[in-house]
């Protein structure tokens, strides 16, 4: 970049006058530069807005949701999910009984190229702990779940654990889970997941990475709760976006 005075003035469409004189705009050049600059700015803003709109496909923080109900855009598979509020914060809550596995579907129906994330809170009771998860590809798809009794975060396909990593869960804390599925190339798809306690830094790298040769059937993202401790499980800040192109 030219940092001398004349170079700066020229870039701004001005020309230097003798000492003591006034700066004289080169009118034609100034108009042309202004028009070009404005056009570039508009294109940049349009690209930024378009990118942001394309990336986030679904978001629900329940701020405007009606209490004691489930938002209309969500499909409850089973369980007594309802919106609750505490301390001014609204969230989706699964009651502590019965002790089964319950889930909710939301967002777009796609086979790959999506990422799902959510904040989830549960509490332990004695030696009993809840298990909770986010999922992709519908009911029989992949789930990234916290298994406190095992001190693991696990990637589950259907009912089979296909990947795991150490994770120490803290009772009563909010845990953030993120799972994505992306196409690497023809005949190769990669599932990637990470989890961390709210308030701590997000892990830079994926904690779990698993390759699949075949694309999974299309399905909606999901959240899941298994209240084995007999205490409620809370879900908040559900989001679906385009998967990152690389890990």
PDB file of C-alpha atoms in Angstrom, residues 115-232:
ATOM      1  CA  UNK A 115     -24.889 -30.004  11.874  1.00  0.00           C
ATOM      2  CA  UNK A 116     -27.071 -30.024  14.995  1.00  0.00           C
ATOM      3  CA  UNK A 117     -26.291 -28.518  18.395  1.00  0.00           C
ATOM      4  CA  UNK A 118     -28.095 -27.968  21.692  1.00  0.00           C
ATOM      5  CA  UNK A 119     -27.558 -27.107  25.348  1.00  0.00           C
ATOM      6  CA  UNK A 120     -28.766 -29.855  27.672  1.00  0.00           C
ATOM      7  CA  UNK A 121     -28.998 -29.978  31.463  1.00  0.00           C
ATOM      8  CA  UNK A 122     -29.604 -32.945  33.753  1.00  0.00           C
ATOM      9  CA  UNK A 123     -28.936 -33.932  37.344  1.00  0.00           C
ATOM     10  CA  UNK A 124     -27.771 -37.150  38.946  1.00  0.00           C
ATOM     11  CA  UNK A 125     -29.333 -38.802  41.968  1.00  0.00           C
ATOM     12  CA  UNK A 126     -27.132 -41.091  44.008  1.00  0.00           C
ATOM     13  CA  UNK A 127     -25.548 -43.500  41.558  1.00  0.00           C
ATOM     14  CA  UNK A 128     -28.154 -42.891  38.911  1.00  0.00           C
ATOM     15  CA  UNK A 129     -27.475 -40.528  36.018  1.00  0.00           C
ATOM     16  CA  UNK A 130     -29.416 -39.246  33.015  1.00  0.00           C
ATOM     17  CA  UNK A 131     -28.292 -39.892  29.448  1.00  0.00           C
ATOM     18  CA  UNK A 132     -29.015 -37.315  26.768  1.00  0.00           C
ATOM     19  CA  UNK A 133     -28.141 -36.707  23.135  1.00  0.00           C
ATOM     20  CA  UNK A 134     -28.479 -34.761  19.905  1.00  0.00           C
ATOM     21  CA  UNK A 135     -29.150 -36.686  16.708  1.00  0.00           C
ATOM     22  CA  UNK A 136     -29.198 -36.632  12.908  1.00  0.00           C
ATOM     23  CA  UNK A 137     -31.087 -38.693  10.287  1.00  0.00           C
ATOM     24  CA  UNK A 138     -34.246 -39.299  12.260  1.00  0.00           C
ATOM     25  CA  UNK A 139     -35.157 -42.068  14.685  1.00  0.00           C
ATOM     26  CA  UNK A 140     -32.718 -44.701  13.457  1.00  0.00           C
ATOM     27  CA  UNK A 141     -29.866 -42.316  12.653  1.00  0.00           C
ATOM     28  CA  UNK A 142     -26.794 -41.158  14.570  1.00  0.00           C
ATOM     29  CA  UNK A 143     -26.779 -39.772  18.102  1.00  0.00           C
ATOM     30  CA  UNK A 144     -24.050 -37.984  20.040  1.00  0.00           C
ATOM     31  CA  UNK A 145     -24.797 -38.782  23.667  1.00  0.00           C
ATOM     32  CA  UNK A 146     -23.382 -38.133  27.104  1.00  0.00           C
ATOM     33  CA  UNK A 147     -23.095 -41.291  29.202  1.00  0.00           C
ATOM     34  CA  UNK A 148     -22.158 -39.969  32.687  1.00  0.00           C
ATOM     35  CA  UNK A 149     -21.853 -43.409  34.310  1.00  0.00           C
ATOM     36  CA  UNK A 150     -19.190 -44.357  31.732  1.00  0.00           C
ATOM     37  CA  UNK A 151     -17.555 -40.893  31.767  1.00  0.00           C
ATOM     38  CA  UNK A 152     -17.827 -40.889  27.983  1.00  0.00           C
ATOM     39  CA  UNK A 153     -19.312 -38.985  25.092  1.00  0.00           C
ATOM     40  CA  UNK A 154     -20.468 -41.592  22.570  1.00  0.00           C
ATOM     41  CA  UNK A 155     -21.467 -41.714  18.924  1.00  0.00           C
ATOM     42  CA  UNK A 156     -24.294 -44.178  18.459  1.00  0.00           C
ATOM     43  CA  UNK A 157     -25.699 -45.520  15.185  1.00  0.00           C
ATOM     44  CA  UNK A 158     -29.101 -47.007  15.865  1.00  0.00           C
ATOM     45  CA  UNK A 159     -28.285 -48.999  19.004  1.00  0.00           C
ATOM     46  CA  UNK A 160     -24.576 -49.572  18.311  1.00  0.00           C
ATOM     47  CA  UNK A 161     -21.788 -47.432  19.787  1.00  0.00           C
ATOM     48  CA  UNK A 162     -19.420 -46.666  16.890  1.00  0.00           C
ATOM     49  CA  UNK A 163     -17.155 -44.136  18.613  1.00  0.00           C
ATOM     50  CA  UNK A 164     -16.400 -42.648  22.028  1.00  0.00           C
ATOM     51  CA  UNK A 165     -14.136 -40.227  23.869  1.00  0.00           C
ATOM     52  CA  UNK A 166     -13.511 -39.426  27.549  1.00  0.00           C
ATOM     53  CA  UNK A 167     -15.893 -36.871  29.012  1.00  0.00           C
ATOM     54  CA  UNK A 168     -16.467 -35.925  32.644  1.00  0.00           C
ATOM     55  CA  UNK A 169     -20.010 -34.710  33.110  1.00  0.00           C
ATOM     56  CA  UNK A 170     -21.003 -32.398  35.975  1.00  0.00           C
ATOM     57  CA  UNK A 171     -24.447 -32.845  37.518  1.00  0.00           C
ATOM     58  CA  UNK A 172     -26.631 -29.756  37.190  1.00  0.00           C
ATOM     59  CA  UNK A 173     -24.441 -28.088  34.575  1.00  0.00           C
ATOM     60  CA  UNK A 174     -25.479 -27.219  31.039  1.00  0.00           C
ATOM     61  CA  UNK A 175     -23.617 -29.274  28.441  1.00  0.00           C
ATOM     62  CA  UNK A 176     -23.289 -28.231  24.798  1.00  0.00           C
ATOM     63  CA  UNK A 177     -23.339 -31.027  22.204  1.00  0.00           C
ATOM     64  CA  UNK A 178     -22.593 -30.658  18.491  1.00  0.00           C
ATOM     65  CA  UNK A 179     -22.857 -33.365  15.839  1.00  0.00           C
ATOM     66  CA  UNK A 180     -22.386 -33.063  12.102  1.00  0.00           C
ATOM     67  CA  UNK A 181     -22.430 -35.297   9.035  1.00  0.00           C
ATOM     68  CA  UNK A 182     -20.597 -34.255   5.871  1.00  0.00           C
ATOM     69  CA  UNK A 183     -19.735 -35.830   2.566  1.00  0.00           C
ATOM     70  CA  UNK A 184     -15.970 -36.200   2.160  1.00  0.00           C
ATOM     71  CA  UNK A 185     -16.117 -37.681  -1.342  1.00  0.00           C
ATOM     72  CA  UNK A 186     -18.148 -40.219  -3.285  1.00  0.00           C
ATOM     73  CA  UNK A 187     -18.525 -43.279  -1.083  1.00  0.00           C
ATOM     74  CA  UNK A 188     -17.288 -41.596   2.098  1.00  0.00           C
ATOM     75  CA  UNK A 189     -19.230 -39.686   4.731  1.00  0.00           C
ATOM     76  CA  UNK A 190     -17.869 -38.497   8.045  1.00  0.00           C
ATOM     77  CA  UNK A 191     -19.666 -38.087  11.370  1.00  0.00           C
ATOM     78  CA  UNK A 192     -18.004 -35.697  13.826  1.00  0.00           C
ATOM     79  CA  UNK A 193     -18.984 -34.793  17.356  1.00  0.00           C
ATOM     80  CA  UNK A 194     -17.882 -32.765  20.346  1.00  0.00           C
ATOM     81  CA  UNK A 195     -19.231 -31.824  23.777  1.00  0.00           C
ATOM     82  CA  UNK A 196     -18.224 -29.327  26.436  1.00  0.00           C
ATOM     83  CA  UNK A 197     -19.519 -27.727  29.615  1.00  0.00           C
ATOM     84  CA  UNK A 198     -21.192 -24.372  29.112  1.00  0.00           C
ATOM     85  CA  UNK A 199     -18.846 -21.593  30.190  1.00  0.00           C
ATOM     86  CA  UNK A 200     -15.746 -23.465  29.100  1.00  0.00           C
ATOM     87  CA  UNK A 201     -14.018 -23.025  25.742  1.00  0.00           C
ATOM     88  CA  UNK A 202     -15.360 -25.063  22.856  1.00  0.00           C
ATOM     89  CA  UNK A 203     -12.891 -27.823  21.920  1.00  0.00           C
ATOM     90  CA  UNK A 204     -10.985 -26.828  18.798  1.00  0.00           C
ATOM     91  CA  UNK A 205     -10.963 -30.366  17.418  1.00  0.00           C
ATOM     92  CA  UNK A 206     -13.743 -32.904  17.086  1.00  0.00           C
ATOM     93  CA  UNK A 207     -13.576 -35.417  19.939  1.00  0.00           C
ATOM     94  CA  UNK A 208     -15.145 -38.178  17.846  1.00  0.00           C
ATOM     95  CA  UNK A 209     -14.718 -38.801  14.120  1.00  0.00           C
ATOM     96  CA  UNK A 210     -16.312 -41.763  12.342  1.00  0.00           C
ATOM     97  CA  UNK A 211     -16.355 -42.677   8.638  1.00  0.00           C
ATOM     98  CA  UNK A 212     -19.302 -44.257   6.817  1.00  0.00           C
ATOM     99  CA  UNK A 213     -19.231 -45.662   3.281  1.00  0.00           C
ATOM    100  CA  UNK A 214     -22.928 -45.142   2.602  1.00  0.00           C
ATOM    101  CA  UNK A 215     -25.101 -42.102   3.048  1.00  0.00           C
ATOM    102  CA  UNK A 216     -27.757 -42.505   5.742  1.00  0.00           C
ATOM    103  CA  UNK A 217     -31.458 -42.188   4.915  1.00  0.00           C
ATOM    104  CA  UNK A 218     -32.813 -38.655   5.074  1.00  0.00           C
ATOM    105  CA  UNK A 219     -34.281 -37.635   8.418  1.00  0.00           C
ATOM    106  CA  UNK A 220     -34.755 -34.714  10.774  1.00  0.00           C
ATOM    107  CA  UNK A 221     -32.335 -33.673  13.539  1.00  0.00           C
ATOM    108  CA  UNK A 222     -33.328 -34.491  17.093  1.00  0.00           C
ATOM    109  CA  UNK A 223     -32.707 -34.294  20.831  1.00  0.00           C
ATOM    110  CA  UNK A 224     -33.071 -37.254  23.194  1.00  0.00           C
ATOM    111  CA  UNK A 225     -33.400 -37.792  26.902  1.00  0.00           C
ATOM    112  CA  UNK A 226     -33.242 -40.853  29.132  1.00  0.00           C
ATOM    113  CA  UNK A 227     -34.101 -39.711  32.692  1.00  0.00           C
ATOM    114  CA  UNK A 228     -32.616 -42.718  34.475  1.00  0.00           C
ATOM    115  CA  UNK A 229     -31.985 -40.595  37.588  1.00  0.00           C
ATOM    116  CA  UNK A 230     -35.676 -39.820  37.906  1.00  0.00           C
ATOM    117  CA  UNK A 231     -35.016 -36.094  37.476  1.00  0.00           C
ATOM    118  CA  UNK A 232     -36.046 -33.773  34.602  1.00  0.00           C
TER     119      UNK A 232
END
